[in-house]
Tab-separated table of C-alpha atoms and ligand atoms in Angstrom:
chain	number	residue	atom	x	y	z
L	24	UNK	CA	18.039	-22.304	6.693
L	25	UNK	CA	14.608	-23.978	7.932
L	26	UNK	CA	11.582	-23.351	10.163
L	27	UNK	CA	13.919	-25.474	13.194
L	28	UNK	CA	16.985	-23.395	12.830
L	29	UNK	CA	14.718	-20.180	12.728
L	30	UNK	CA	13.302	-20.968	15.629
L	31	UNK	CA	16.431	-21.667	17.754
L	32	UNK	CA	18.203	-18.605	16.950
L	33	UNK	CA	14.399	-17.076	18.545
L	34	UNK	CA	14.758	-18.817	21.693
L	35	UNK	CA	18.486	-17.828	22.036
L	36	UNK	CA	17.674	-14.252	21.074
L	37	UNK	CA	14.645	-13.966	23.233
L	38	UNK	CA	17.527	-15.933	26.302
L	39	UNK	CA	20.040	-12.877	26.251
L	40	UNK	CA	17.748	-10.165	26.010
L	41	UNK	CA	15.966	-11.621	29.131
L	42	UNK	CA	13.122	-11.978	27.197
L	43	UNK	CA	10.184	-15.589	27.394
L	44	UNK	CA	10.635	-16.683	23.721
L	45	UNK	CA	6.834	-17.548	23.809
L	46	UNK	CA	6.908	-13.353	23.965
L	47	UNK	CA	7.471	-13.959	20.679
L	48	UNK	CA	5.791	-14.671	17.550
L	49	UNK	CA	7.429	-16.034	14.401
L	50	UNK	CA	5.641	-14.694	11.191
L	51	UNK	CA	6.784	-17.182	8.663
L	52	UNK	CA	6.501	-15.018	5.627
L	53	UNK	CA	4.813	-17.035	3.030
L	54	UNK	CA	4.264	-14.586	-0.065
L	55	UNK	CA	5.180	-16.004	-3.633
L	56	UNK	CA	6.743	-18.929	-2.251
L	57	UNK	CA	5.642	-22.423	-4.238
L	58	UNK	CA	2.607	-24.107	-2.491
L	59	UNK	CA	4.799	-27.261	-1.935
L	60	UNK	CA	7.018	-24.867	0.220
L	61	UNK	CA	5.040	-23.725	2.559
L	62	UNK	CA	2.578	-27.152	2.654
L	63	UNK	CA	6.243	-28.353	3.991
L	64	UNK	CA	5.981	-25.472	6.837
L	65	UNK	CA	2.602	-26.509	7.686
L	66	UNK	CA	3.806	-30.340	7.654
L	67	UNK	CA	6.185	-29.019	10.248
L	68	UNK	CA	3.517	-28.210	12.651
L	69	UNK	CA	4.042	-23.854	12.051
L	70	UNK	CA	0.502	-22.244	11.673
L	71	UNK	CA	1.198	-18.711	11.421
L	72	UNK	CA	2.451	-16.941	8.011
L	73	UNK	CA	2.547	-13.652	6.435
L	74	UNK	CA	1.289	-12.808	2.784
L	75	UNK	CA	1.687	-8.888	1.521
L	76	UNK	CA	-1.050	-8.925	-1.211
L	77	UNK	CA	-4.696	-9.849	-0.122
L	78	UNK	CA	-5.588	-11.575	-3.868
L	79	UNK	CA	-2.287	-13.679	-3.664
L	80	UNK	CA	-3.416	-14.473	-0.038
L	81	UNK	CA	-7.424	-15.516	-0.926
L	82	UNK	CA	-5.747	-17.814	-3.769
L	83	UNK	CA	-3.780	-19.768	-1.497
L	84	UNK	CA	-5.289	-19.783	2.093
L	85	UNK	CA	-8.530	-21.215	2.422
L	86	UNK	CA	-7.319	-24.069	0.632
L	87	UNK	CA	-4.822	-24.728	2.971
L	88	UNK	CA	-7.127	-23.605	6.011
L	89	UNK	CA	-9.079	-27.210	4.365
L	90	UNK	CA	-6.637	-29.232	5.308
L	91	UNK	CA	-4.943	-27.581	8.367
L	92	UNK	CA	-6.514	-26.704	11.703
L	93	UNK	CA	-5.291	-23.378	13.396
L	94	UNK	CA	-4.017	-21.726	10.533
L	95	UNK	CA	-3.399	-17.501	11.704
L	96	UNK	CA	-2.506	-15.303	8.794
L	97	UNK	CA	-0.861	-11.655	8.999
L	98	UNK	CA	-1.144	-9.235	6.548
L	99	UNK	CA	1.973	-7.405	6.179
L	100	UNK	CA	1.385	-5.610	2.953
L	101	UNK	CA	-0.408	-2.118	2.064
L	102	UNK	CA	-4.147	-2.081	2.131
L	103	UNK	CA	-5.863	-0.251	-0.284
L	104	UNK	CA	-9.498	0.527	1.165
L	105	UNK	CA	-11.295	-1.013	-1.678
L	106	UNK	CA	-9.679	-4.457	-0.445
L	107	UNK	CA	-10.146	-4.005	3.196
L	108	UNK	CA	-13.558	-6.021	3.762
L	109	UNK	CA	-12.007	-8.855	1.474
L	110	UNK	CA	-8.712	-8.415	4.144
L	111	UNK	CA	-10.984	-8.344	7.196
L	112	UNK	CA	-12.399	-11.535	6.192
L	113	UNK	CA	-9.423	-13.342	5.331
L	114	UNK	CA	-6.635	-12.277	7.788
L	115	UNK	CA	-6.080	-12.513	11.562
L	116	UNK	CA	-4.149	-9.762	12.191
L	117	UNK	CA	-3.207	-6.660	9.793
L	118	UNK	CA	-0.061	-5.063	10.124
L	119	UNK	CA	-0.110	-2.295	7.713
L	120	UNK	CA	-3.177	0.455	9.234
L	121	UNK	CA	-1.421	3.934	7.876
L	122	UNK	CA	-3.887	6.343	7.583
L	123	UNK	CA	-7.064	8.065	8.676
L	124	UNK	CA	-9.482	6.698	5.611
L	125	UNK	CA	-8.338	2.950	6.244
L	126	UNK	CA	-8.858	2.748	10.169
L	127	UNK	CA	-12.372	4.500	9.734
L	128	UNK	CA	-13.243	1.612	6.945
L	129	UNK	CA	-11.970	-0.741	9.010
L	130	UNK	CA	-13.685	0.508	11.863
L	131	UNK	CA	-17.218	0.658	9.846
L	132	UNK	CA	-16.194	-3.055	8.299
L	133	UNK	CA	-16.034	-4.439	11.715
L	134	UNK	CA	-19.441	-3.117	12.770
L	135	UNK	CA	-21.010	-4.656	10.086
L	136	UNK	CA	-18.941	-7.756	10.069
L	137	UNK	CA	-19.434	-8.068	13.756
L	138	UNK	CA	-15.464	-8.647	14.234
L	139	UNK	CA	-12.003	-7.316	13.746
L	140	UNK	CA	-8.441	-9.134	13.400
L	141	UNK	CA	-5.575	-7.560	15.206
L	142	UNK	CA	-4.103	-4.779	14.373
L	143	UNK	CA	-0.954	-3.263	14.699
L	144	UNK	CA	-0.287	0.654	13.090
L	145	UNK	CA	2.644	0.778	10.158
L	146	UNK	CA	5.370	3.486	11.123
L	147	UNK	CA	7.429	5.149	8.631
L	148	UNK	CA	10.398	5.482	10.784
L	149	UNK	CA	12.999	6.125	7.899
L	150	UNK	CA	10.739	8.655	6.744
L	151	UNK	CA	10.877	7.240	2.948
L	152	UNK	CA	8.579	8.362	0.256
L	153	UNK	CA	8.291	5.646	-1.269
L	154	UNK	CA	7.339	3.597	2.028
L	155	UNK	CA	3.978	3.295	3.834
L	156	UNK	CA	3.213	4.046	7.580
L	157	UNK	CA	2.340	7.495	9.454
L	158	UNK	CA	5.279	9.553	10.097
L	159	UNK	CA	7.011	9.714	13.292
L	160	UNK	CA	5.772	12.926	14.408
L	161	UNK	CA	2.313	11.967	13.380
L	162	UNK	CA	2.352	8.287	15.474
L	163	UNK	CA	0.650	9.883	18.282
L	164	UNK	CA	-2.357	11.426	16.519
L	165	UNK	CA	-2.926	8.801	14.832
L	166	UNK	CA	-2.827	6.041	17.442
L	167	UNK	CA	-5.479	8.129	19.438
L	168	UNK	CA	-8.007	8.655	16.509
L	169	UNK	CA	-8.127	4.537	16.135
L	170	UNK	CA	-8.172	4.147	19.801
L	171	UNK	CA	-11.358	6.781	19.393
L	172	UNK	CA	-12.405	4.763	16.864
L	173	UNK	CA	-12.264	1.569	19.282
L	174	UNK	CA	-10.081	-0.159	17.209
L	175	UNK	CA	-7.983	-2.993	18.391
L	176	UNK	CA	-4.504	-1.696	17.881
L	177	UNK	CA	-2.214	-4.503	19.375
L	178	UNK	CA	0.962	-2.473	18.520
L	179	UNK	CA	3.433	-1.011	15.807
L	180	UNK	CA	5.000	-2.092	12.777
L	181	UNK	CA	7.954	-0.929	11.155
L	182	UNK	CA	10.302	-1.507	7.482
L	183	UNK	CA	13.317	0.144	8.354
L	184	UNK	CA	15.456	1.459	5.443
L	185	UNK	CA	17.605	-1.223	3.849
L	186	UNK	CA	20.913	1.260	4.119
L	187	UNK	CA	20.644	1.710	7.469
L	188	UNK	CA	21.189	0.356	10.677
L	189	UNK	CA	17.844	-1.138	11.805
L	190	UNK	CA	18.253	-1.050	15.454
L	191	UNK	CA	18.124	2.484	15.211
L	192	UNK	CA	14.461	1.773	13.519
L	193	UNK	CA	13.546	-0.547	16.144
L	194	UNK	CA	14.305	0.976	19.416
L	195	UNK	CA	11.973	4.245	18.002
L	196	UNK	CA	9.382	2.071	17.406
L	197	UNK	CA	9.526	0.484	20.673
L	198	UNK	CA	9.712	4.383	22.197
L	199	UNK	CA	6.534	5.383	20.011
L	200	UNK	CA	4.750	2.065	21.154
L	201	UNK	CA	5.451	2.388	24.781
L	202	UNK	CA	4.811	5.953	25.522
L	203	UNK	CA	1.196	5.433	23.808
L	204	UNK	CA	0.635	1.973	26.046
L	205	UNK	CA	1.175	-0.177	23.091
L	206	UNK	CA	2.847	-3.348	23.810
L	207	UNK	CA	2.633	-5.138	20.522
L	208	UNK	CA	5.850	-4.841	18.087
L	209	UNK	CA	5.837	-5.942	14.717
L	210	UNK	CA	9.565	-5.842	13.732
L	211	UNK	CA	12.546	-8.070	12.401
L	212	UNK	CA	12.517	-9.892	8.826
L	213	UNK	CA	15.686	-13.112	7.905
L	214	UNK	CA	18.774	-10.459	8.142
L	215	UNK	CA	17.522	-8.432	11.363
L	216	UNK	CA	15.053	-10.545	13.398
L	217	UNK	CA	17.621	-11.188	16.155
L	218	UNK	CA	18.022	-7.133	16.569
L	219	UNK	CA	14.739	-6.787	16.649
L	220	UNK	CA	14.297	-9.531	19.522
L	221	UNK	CA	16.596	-7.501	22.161
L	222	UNK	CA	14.734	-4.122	21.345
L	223	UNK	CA	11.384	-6.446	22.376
L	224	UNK	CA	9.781	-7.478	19.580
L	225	UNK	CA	6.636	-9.811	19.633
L	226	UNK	CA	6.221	-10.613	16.071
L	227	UNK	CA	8.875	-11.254	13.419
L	228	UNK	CA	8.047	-11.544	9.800
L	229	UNK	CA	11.172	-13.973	8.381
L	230	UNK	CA	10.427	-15.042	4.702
L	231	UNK	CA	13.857	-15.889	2.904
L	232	UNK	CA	15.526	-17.668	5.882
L	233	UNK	CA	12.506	-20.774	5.760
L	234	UNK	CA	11.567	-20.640	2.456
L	235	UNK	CA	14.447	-19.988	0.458
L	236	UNK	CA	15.018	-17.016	-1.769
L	237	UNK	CA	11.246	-16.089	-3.147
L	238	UNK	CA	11.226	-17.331	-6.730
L	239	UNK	CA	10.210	-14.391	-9.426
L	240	UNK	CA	6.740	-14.746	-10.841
J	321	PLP	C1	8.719	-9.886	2.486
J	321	PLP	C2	8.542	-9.238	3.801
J	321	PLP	C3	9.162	-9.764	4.959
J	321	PLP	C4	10.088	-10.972	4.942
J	321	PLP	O1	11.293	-10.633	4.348
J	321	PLP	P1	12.558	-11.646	4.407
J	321	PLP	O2	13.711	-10.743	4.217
J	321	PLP	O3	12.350	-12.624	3.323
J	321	PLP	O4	12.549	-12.266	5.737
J	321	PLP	C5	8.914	-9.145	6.158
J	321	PLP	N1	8.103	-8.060	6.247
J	321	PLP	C6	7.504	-7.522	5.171
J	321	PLP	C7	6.630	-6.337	5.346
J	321	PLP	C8	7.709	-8.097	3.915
J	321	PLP	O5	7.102	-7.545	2.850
């Protein structure tokens, strides 16, 4: 796999669902991949990547943000509050805002900070313990109190369960997002991105199928 063959199988996805492939965004999914990997993405002419842990991300990026111009990275990880100003200050966009404590940080961070990246509200649509994101039946509640709290929610991000089929996952995220006038759908990773393209998603996070399997620290 590569960056070019990623991006073909977009544009073909976005073609039969009827969709404007520049709808949608390709996350390339940069986390614990070698630096000589993803210097080869950026050599490519991609700017936008995904990193799940904010440390591993404030190692890597500013470095590269030397040497490339337009470089947008996503957090797609879990945020613990104690990290969020370091987050805020790093990332473009956050995809991971689960719970009440977080989006009232965030929302005093970006007072003081005097900005806010993007961000999109983590859904636990398999309903896993062990997996962030607000409950289904708690999506709406939620959504209002950071709208309240003037946040700028671009949309909804989901992790379906890997047992199951994640259509299922992705057309109730898309039914949360749209009856609470969210647009913005962060859904799809390398085995499911395509699915995720006809149910109208507008950002994919694909790792494995650029990079390579992630190597093992
Ligand atoms: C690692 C990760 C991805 C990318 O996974 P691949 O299967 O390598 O494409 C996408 N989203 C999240 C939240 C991840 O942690």
């Amino acid at each position: 796999m590569s960056l070019k063959s990623i991006e073909e199988r977009i544009v073909t996805a976005a073609k039969s669902a009827g969709r404007e492939a520049s709808d949608v965004t390709l996350i390339a999914v940069s986390k614990v991949q070698p630096d000589e990997r993803v210097r080869a993405v950026l050599n490519e002419g991609h700017r936008t990547f995904g990193e799940n842990r904010v440390q591993e991300a404030s190692a890597k990026w500013p470095g590269f943000r030397q040497d490339f111009d337009g470089i947008e990275i996503h957090l797609i990880g879990p945020l613990q509050t104690n990290k969020a100003r370091q987050a805020m200050e790093l990332f473009d966009s956050i995809h991971t805002v689960d719970r009440p404590k977080l989006a009232k940080t965030i929302a005093r961070l970006a007072q003081e900070l005097g900005r806010c990246p993007d961000l999109f509200i983590q859904v636990n649509t398999g309903e896993e313990d062990q997996k962030a994101g607000v409950l289904p039946a708690d999506a709406d509640g939620f959504i209002s109190e950071c709208k309240a709290l003037d946040l700028p929610v671009q949309g909804l991000m989901c992790i379906p369960p890997v047992d199951e089929e994640a259509s299922l996952h992705f057309a109730l995220l898309a039914k949360i997002a749209a009856r609470n006038g969210l647009t913005g759908l962060s859904m799809g990773m390398s085995s499911d991105f395509e699915k995720a393209i006809a149910l109208g998603a507008t950002h994919v996070r694909v790792g494995s199928a650029i990079f390579g399997e992630r190597v093992a620290h």
